[in-house]
Coordinates of C-alpha atoms in Angstrom, one line a residue:
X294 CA 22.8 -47.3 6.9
X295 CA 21.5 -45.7 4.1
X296 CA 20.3 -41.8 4.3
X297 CA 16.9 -42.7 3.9
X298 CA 16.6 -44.4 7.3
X299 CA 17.1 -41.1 8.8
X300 CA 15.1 -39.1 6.8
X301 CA 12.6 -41.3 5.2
X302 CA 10.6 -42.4 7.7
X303 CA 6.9 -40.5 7.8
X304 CA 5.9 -40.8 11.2
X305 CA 8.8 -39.7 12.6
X306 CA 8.3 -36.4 11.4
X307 CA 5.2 -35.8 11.8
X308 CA 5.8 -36.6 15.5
X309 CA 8.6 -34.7 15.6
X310 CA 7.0 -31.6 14.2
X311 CA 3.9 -32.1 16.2
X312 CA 6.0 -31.6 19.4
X313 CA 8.9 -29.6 18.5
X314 CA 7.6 -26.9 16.7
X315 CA 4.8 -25.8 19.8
X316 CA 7.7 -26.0 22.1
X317 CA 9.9 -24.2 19.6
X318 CA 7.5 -21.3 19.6
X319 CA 7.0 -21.6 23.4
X320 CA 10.8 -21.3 23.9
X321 CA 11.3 -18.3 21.4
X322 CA 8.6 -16.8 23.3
X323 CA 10.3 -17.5 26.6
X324 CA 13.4 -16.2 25.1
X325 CA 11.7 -13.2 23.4
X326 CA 11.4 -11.6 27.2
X327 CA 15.1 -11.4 27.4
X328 CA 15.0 -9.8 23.8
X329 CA 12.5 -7.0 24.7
X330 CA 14.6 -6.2 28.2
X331 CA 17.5 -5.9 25.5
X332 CA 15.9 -4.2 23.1
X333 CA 14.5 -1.5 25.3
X334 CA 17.2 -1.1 27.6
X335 CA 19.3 -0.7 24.7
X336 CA 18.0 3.4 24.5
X337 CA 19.5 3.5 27.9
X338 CA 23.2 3.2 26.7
X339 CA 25.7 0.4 26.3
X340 CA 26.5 1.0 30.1
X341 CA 23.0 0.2 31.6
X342 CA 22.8 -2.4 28.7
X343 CA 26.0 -4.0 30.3
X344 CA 25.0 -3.7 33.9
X345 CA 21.6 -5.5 33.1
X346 CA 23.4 -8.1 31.2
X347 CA 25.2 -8.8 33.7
X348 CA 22.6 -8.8 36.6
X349 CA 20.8 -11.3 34.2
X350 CA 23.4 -14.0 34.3
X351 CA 22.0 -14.7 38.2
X352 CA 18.8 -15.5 37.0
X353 CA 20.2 -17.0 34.1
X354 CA 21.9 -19.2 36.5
X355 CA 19.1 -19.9 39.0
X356 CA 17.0 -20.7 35.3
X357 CA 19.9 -22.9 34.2
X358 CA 19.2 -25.2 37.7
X359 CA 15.9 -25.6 36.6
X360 CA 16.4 -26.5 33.5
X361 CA 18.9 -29.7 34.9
X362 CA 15.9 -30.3 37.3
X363 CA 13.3 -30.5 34.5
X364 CA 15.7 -32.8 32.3
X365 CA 16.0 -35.1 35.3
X366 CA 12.0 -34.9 35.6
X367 CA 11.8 -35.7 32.0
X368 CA 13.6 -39.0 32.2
X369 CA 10.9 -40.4 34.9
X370 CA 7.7 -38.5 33.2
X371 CA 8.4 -39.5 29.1
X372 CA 9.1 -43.4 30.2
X373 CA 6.3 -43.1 32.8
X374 CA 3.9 -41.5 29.6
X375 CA 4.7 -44.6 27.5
X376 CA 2.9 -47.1 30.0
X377 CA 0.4 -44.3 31.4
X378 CA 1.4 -44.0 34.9
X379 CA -0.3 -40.9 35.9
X380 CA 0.3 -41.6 39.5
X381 CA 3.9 -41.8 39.1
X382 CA 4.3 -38.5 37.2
X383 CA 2.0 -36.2 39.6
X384 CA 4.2 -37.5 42.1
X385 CA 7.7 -36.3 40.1
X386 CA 5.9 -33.4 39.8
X387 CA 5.4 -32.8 43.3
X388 CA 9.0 -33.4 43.8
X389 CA 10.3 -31.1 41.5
X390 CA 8.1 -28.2 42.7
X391 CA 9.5 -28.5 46.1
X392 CA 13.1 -29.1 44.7
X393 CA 12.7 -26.0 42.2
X394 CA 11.2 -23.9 44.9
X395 CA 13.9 -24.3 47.3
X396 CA 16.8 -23.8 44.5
X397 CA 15.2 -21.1 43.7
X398 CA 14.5 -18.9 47.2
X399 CA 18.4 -19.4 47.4
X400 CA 19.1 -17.3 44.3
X401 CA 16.3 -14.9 45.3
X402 CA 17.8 -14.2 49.0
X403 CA 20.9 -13.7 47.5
X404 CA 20.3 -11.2 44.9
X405 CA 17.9 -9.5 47.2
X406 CA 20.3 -9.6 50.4
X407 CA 23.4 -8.6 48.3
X408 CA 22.9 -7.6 45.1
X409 CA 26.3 -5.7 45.1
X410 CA 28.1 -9.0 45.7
X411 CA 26.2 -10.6 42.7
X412 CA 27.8 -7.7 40.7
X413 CA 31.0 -7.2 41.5
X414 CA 31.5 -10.9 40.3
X415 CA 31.2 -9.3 37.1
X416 CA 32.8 -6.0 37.2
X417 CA 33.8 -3.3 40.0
X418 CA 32.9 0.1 38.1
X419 CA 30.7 1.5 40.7
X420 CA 28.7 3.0 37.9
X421 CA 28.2 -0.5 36.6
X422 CA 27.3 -1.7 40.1
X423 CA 24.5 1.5 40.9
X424 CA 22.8 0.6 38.0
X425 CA 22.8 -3.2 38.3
X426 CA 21.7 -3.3 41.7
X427 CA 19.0 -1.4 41.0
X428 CA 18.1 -4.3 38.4
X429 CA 18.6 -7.2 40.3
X430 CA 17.2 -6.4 43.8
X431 CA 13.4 -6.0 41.9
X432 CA 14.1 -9.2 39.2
X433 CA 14.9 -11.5 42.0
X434 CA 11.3 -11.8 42.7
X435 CA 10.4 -13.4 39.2
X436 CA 13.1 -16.3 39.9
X437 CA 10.4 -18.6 41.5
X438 CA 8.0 -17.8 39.2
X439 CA 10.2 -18.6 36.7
X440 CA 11.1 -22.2 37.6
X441 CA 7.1 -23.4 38.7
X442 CA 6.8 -22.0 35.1
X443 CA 9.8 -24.8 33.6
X444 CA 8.8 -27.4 35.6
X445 CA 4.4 -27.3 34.9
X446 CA 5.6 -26.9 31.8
X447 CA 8.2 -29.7 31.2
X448 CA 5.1 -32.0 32.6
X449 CA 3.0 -30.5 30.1
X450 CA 5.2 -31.2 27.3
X451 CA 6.0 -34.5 27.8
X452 CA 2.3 -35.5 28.2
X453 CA 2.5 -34.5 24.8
X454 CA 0.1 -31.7 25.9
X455 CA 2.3 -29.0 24.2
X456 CA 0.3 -26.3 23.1
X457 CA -0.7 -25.1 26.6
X458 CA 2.6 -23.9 27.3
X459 CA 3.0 -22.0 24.1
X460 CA -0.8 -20.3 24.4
X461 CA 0.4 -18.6 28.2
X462 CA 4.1 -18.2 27.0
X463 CA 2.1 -15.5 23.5
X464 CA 0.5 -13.9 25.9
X465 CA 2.7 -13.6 29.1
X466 CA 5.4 -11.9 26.0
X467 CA 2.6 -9.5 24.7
X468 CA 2.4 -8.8 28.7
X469 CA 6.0 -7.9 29.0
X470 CA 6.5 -5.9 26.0
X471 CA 3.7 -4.1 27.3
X472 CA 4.9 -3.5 30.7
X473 CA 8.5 -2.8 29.6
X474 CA 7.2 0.0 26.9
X475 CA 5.0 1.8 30.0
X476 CA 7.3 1.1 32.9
X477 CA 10.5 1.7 31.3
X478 CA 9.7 4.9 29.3
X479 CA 6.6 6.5 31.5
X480 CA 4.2 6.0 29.2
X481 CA 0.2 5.4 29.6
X482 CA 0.2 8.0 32.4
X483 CA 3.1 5.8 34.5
X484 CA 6.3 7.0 36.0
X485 CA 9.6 6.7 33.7
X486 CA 11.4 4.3 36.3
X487 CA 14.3 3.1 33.9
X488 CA 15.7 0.0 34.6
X489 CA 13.7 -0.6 37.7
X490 CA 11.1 -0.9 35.3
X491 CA 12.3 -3.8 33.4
X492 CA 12.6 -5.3 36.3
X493 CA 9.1 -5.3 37.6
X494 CA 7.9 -5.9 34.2
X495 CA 9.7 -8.9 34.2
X496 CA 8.2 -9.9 37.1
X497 CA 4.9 -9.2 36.3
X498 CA 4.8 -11.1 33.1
X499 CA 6.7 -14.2 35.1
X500 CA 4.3 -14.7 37.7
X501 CA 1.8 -14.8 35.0
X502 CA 3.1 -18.1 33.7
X503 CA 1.9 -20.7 36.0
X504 CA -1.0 -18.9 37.7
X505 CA -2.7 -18.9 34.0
X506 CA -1.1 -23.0 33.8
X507 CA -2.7 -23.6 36.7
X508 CA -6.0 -21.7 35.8
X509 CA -6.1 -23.4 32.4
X510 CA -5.1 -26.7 33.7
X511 CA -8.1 -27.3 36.1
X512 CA -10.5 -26.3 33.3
X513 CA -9.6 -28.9 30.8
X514 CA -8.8 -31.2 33.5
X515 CA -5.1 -32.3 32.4
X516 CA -2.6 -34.3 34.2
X517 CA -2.0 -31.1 36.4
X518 CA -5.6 -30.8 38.0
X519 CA -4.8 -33.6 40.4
X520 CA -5.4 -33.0 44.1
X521 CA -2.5 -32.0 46.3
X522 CA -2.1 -35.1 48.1
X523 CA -1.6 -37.1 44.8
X524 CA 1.7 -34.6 44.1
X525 CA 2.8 -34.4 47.8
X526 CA 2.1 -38.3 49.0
X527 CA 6.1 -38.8 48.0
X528 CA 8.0 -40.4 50.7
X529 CA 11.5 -40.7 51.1
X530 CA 12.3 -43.4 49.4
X531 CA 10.7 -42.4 46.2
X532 CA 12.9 -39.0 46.6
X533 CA 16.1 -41.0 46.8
X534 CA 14.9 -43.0 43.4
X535 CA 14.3 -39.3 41.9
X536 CA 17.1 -37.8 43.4
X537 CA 19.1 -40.8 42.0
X538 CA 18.6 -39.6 38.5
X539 CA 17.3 -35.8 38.9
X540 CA 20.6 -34.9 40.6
X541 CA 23.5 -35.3 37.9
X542 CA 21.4 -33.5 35.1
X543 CA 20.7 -30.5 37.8
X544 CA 24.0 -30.1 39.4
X545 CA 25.3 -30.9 35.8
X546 CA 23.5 -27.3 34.4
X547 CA 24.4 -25.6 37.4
X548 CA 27.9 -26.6 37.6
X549 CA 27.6 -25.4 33.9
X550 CA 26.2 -22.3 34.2
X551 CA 29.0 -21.7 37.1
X552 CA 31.2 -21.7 34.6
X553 CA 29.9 -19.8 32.2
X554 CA 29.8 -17.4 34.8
X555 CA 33.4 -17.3 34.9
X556 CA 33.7 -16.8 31.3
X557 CA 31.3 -14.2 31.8
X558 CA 33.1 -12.7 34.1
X559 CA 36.8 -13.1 31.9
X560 CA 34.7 -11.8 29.1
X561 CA 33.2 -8.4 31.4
X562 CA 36.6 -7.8 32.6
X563 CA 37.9 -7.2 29.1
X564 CA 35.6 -3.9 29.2
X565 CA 31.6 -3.4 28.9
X566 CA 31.5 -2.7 25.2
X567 CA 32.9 -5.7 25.1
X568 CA 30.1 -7.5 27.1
X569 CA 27.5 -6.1 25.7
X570 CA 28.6 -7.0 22.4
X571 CA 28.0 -10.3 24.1
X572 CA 24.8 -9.4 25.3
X573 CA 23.8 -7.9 21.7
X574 CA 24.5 -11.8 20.6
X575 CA 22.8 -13.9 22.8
X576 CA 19.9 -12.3 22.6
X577 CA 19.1 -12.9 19.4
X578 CA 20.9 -17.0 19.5
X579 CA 19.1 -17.4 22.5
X580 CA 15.7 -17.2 19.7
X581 CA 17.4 -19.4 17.2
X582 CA 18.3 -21.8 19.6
X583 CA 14.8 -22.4 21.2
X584 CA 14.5 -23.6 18.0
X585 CA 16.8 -26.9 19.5
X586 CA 15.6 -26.9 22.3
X587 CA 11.8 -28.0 21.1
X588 CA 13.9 -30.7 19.0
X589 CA 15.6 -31.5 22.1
X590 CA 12.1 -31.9 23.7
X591 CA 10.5 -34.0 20.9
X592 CA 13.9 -36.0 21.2
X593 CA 13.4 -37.1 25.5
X594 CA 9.8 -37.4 24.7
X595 CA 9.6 -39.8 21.4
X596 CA 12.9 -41.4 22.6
X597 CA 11.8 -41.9 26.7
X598 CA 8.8 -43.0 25.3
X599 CA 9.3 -46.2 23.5
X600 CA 12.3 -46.8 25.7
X601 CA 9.6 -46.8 28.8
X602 CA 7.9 -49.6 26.8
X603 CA 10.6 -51.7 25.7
X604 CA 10.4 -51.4 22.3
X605 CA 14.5 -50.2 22.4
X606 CA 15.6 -50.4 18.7
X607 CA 12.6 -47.9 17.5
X608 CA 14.1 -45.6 20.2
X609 CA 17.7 -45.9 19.0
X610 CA 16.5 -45.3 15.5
X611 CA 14.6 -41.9 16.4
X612 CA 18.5 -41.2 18.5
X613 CA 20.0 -42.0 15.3
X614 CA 17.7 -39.5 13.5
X615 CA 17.8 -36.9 16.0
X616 CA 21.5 -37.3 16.0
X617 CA 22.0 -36.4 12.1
X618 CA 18.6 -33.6 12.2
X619 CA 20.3 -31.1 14.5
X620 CA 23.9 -30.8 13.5
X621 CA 22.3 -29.9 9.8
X622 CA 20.2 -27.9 10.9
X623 CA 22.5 -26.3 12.7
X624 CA 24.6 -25.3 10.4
X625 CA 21.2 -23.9 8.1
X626 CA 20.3 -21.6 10.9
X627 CA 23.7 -20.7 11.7
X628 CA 24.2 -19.4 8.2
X629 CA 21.0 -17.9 8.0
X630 CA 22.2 -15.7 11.1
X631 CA 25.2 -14.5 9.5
X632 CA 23.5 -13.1 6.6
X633 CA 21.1 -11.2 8.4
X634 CA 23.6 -10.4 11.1
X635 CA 23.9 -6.6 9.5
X636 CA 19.9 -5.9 10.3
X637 CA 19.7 -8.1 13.7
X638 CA 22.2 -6.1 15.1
X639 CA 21.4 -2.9 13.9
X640 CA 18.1 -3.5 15.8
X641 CA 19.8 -2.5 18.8
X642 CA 21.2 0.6 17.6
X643 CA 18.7 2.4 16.3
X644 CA 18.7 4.7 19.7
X645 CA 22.6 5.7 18.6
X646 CA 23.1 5.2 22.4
X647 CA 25.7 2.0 21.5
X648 CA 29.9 2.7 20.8
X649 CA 30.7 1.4 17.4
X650 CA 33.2 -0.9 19.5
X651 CA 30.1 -2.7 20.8
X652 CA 28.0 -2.8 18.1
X653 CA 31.6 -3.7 15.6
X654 CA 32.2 -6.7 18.2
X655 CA 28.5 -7.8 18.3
X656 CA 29.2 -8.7 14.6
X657 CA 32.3 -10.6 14.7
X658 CA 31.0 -12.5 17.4
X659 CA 28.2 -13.4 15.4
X660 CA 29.7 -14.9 12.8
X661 CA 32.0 -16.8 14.5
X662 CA 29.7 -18.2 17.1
X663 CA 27.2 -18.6 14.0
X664 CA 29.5 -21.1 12.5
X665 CA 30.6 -22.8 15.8
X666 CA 27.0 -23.3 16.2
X667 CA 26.6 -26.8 14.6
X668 CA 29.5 -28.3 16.6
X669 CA 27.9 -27.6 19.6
X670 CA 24.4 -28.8 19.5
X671 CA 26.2 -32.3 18.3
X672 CA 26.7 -32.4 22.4
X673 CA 23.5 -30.6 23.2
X674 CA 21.3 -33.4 21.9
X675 CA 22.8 -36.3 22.8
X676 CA 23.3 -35.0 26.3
X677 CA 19.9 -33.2 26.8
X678 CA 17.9 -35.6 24.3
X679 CA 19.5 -38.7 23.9
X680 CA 21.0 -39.5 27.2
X681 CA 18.6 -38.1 29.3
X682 CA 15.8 -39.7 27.6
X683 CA 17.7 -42.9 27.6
X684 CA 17.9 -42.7 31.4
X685 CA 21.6 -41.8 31.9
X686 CA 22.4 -38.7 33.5
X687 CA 25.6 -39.1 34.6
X688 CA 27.7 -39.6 31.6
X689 CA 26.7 -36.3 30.3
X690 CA 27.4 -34.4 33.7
X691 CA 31.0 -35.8 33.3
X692 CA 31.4 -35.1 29.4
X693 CA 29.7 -31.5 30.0
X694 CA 32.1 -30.6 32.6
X695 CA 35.0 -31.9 32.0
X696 CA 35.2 -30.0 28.4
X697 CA 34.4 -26.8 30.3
X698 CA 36.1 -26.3 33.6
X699 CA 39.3 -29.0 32.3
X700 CA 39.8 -27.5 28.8
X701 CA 37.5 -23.8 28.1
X702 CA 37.8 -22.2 31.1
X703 CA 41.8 -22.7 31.1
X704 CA 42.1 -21.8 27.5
X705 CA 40.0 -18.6 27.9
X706 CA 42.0 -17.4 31.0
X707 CA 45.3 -17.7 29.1
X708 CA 44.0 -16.3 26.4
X709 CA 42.8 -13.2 28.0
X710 CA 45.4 -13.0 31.2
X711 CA 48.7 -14.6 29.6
X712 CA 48.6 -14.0 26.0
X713 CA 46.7 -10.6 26.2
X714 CA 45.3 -11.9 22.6
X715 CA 42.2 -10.0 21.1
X716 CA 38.5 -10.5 22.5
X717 CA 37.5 -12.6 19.5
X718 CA 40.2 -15.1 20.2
X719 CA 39.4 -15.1 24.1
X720 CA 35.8 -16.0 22.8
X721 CA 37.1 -18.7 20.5
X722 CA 39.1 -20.0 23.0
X723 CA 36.3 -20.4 25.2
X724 CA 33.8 -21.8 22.7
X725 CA 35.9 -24.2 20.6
X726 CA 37.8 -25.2 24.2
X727 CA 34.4 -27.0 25.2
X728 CA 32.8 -28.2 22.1
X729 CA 35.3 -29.5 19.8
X730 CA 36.2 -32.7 22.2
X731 CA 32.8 -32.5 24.0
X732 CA 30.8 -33.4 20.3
X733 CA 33.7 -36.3 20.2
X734 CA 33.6 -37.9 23.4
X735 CA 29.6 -37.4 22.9
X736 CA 29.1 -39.4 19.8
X737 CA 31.8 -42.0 21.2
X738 CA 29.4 -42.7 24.2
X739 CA 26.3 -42.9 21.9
X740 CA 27.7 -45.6 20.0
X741 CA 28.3 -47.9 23.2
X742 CA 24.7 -47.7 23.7
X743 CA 25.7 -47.6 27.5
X744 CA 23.0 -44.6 27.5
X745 CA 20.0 -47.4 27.9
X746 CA 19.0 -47.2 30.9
X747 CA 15.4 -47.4 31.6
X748 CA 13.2 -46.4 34.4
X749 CA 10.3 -48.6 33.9
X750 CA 9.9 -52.6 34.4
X751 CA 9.0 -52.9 30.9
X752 CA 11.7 -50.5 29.9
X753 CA 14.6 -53.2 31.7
X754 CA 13.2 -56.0 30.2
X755 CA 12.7 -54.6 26.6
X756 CA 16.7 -53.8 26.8
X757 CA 17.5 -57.3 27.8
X758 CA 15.3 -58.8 25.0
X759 CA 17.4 -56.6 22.4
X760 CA 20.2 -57.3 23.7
X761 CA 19.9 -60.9 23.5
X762 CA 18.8 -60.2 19.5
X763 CA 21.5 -58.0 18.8

């Protein structure tokens, strides 16, 4: 096929732009909370730098849960969008607000209940666990907030209402910069509270999220100003139908995130200069890759829907599209990253509170995560965007586990506990581990088309019609 299928077609960009660039900012916005914790906790020292980091990856998990829940609601709500079946998406909606809320209350009891457990998966230092505990007992309250946020959201977005989301995600970040700033460092005539105070900042500015969705919501009358009873009327049978699909891409991201957190945890174990070297990094990816993740989006909703109406082969062309965009791109940002890496970093040492071990480790795992980078969002959108949208979210459990607990996890243990090899080599063992035969096995599976699997009626017989012509 000729390069100009991919790239020449007009529409497609302009759709794709339409909806990933709002959702791009919304994300960077999102991610931009995380960056101001950093940022400011950062004058506290590399220690209480690492002990937040680490307190974060609970949330991070508990967020990561929510994130499998929303894909799962985005393979129902972008097929339902194509034949306008309103009814059908309040009612996913419903479901995933009771799903998320429950998730969610777990993580929160936890990290309230035991905060010191939470820790020590991370590290025993009892300096590491005073300050961390402190942390996480006050953030656990924006958990919930955090996932009715994703999931009104992910509704939102693939209603191809996406601007909403961004609007309260600008000023919900104005509200915790402003909150960390006075909380953190005592200023406006409030207490200095330290890290306790980037903790209820962070709650503050979360429960903003979907009180102002809500609010706005009912004034413009969108697909979320329905009454209760159209979001609640589910009965058991349509939760085994959502279940049926929701499930994998949910247990898939927290079975994920699991094991992250056992990388995490080989990775804090090496020393916390080390981790927050880590910290220093993902901070600042974490914004460059909400940039993916609003292509991701666009992908499950311009994919989803024609799929949802049948027309099948204009959805595999826009997979096909999506498929050669990201890795490119990719590789642009990625090397964009690496030459600014000298002034992103140096952002967080402008206190002089960070070791030069940190701060020297922040930068070489920059550059090698920087050019990793492309081989890794190969997976991410044909698991996230392709095959979700396509209605199969099983194969992409399987693929996304299997690379990490079967292959990274056991390559970054020996690497760390056997071979006693460098950090940098730990983290490429880890990284390369999981993506390398992940983006294979990925783009094998997206050939075999065995990702079509619609939702809707017109969706089935659409496949079996191209099928028949192909």
């Amino acid at each position: 096929m000729k390069l100009s299928h991919y790239f020449g077609d007009k529409p497609f960009w302009q759709n794709a732009a339409k909806l990933a660039l709002p959702i791009a900012i919304q994300n960077v916005l999102t991610s931009s909370f995380q960056l101001v914790d950093t940022m400011m906790v950062s004058r506290l020292g590399d220690l209480t730098l690492s002990s937040v980091g680490m307190a974060s990856q609970w949330g991070w998990m508990a967020a990561m849960l929510g994130f499998g829940l929303c894909s799962g609601m985005s393979v129902f709500i972008s097929q339902y969008w194509g034949i306008k079946n309103m009814k059908g998406i309040r009612r996913v909606l419903g479901m995933g607000i009771v799903t998320g809320l429950v998730m969610t209350l777990a993580f929160l009891l936890v990290a309230f209940c035991n905060p010191e457990f939470v820790i020590r998966l991370f590290n025993k230092d009892q300096s590491v666990l005073d300050i961390g505990c402190r942390y996480l007992s006050i953030v656990c309250f924006s958990y919930p907030a955090v996932a009715l946020t994703s999931i009104l959201s992910t509704v939102l977005r693939n209603t191809e209402r996406v601007k909403l989301p961004m609007y309260v995600s600008f000023f919900t970040t104005i509200c915790n910069a402003v909150c960390n700033y006075a909380l953190i460092f005592g200023k406006f005539g409030l207490p200095a509270m330290g890290v306790a105070g980037a903790a209820i900042a962070t709650c503050i500015s979360s429960w903003l999220g979907p009180v102002l969705l809500l609010i706005f919501s009912f004034a413009e009358k969108n697909i979320l100003s329905g009454s209760v009873k159209e979001f609640f009327s589910f009965k058991l049978k349509n939760l085994g139908i959502f279940y049926q699909r929701a499930m994998p891409p949910t247990l898939n991201e927290g079975l994920w995130a699991i094991g992250t957190l056992v990388l995490n945890m080989i990775f804090s174990n090496q020393g916390y200069e080390y981790y927050a070297a880590i910290t220093i990094y993902r901070t600042f990816s974490d914004l460059a890759f909400a940039f993916f993740v609003g292509l991701g989006n666009a992908c499950v909703i311009m994919v989803g829907k024609s799929i949802g109406r049948g027309e099948i082969e204009h959805g595999i062309m826009d997979a096909r599209r999506f498929s050669v965009l990201v890795p490119i791109l990719s590789a642009v940002i990625g090397g964009i990253i690496i030459l600014l890496r000298y002034p992103l970093i140096s952002i967080f040492s402008t206190g002089g509170t960070l070791s030069d071990l940190a701060l020297q480790t922040a930068l070489a795992v920059t550059i090698f995560c920087s050019l990793e980078n492309f081989i890794r969002n190969i997976a991410y959108i044909q698991v996230v965007g392709i095959y979700r949208s396509g209605g199969d979210t099983l194969t992409g459990m399987l693929l996304d586990l299997g690379c990490l607990w079967m292959v990274s996890i056991p390559a970054a243990y020996a690497a760390a506990y056997w071979l006693h090899l460098p950090f940098l080599a730990i983290v490429a063992a880890a990284y390369l581990g999981e993506d390398i035969p992940k983006a294979i096995l990925c783009l094998l599976h997206f050939r075999s088309m065995r990702w079509l699997k619609p939702v809707t009626e017109e969706g089935r017989e659409g496949l079996k019609v191209w099928k028949k012509d192909t």
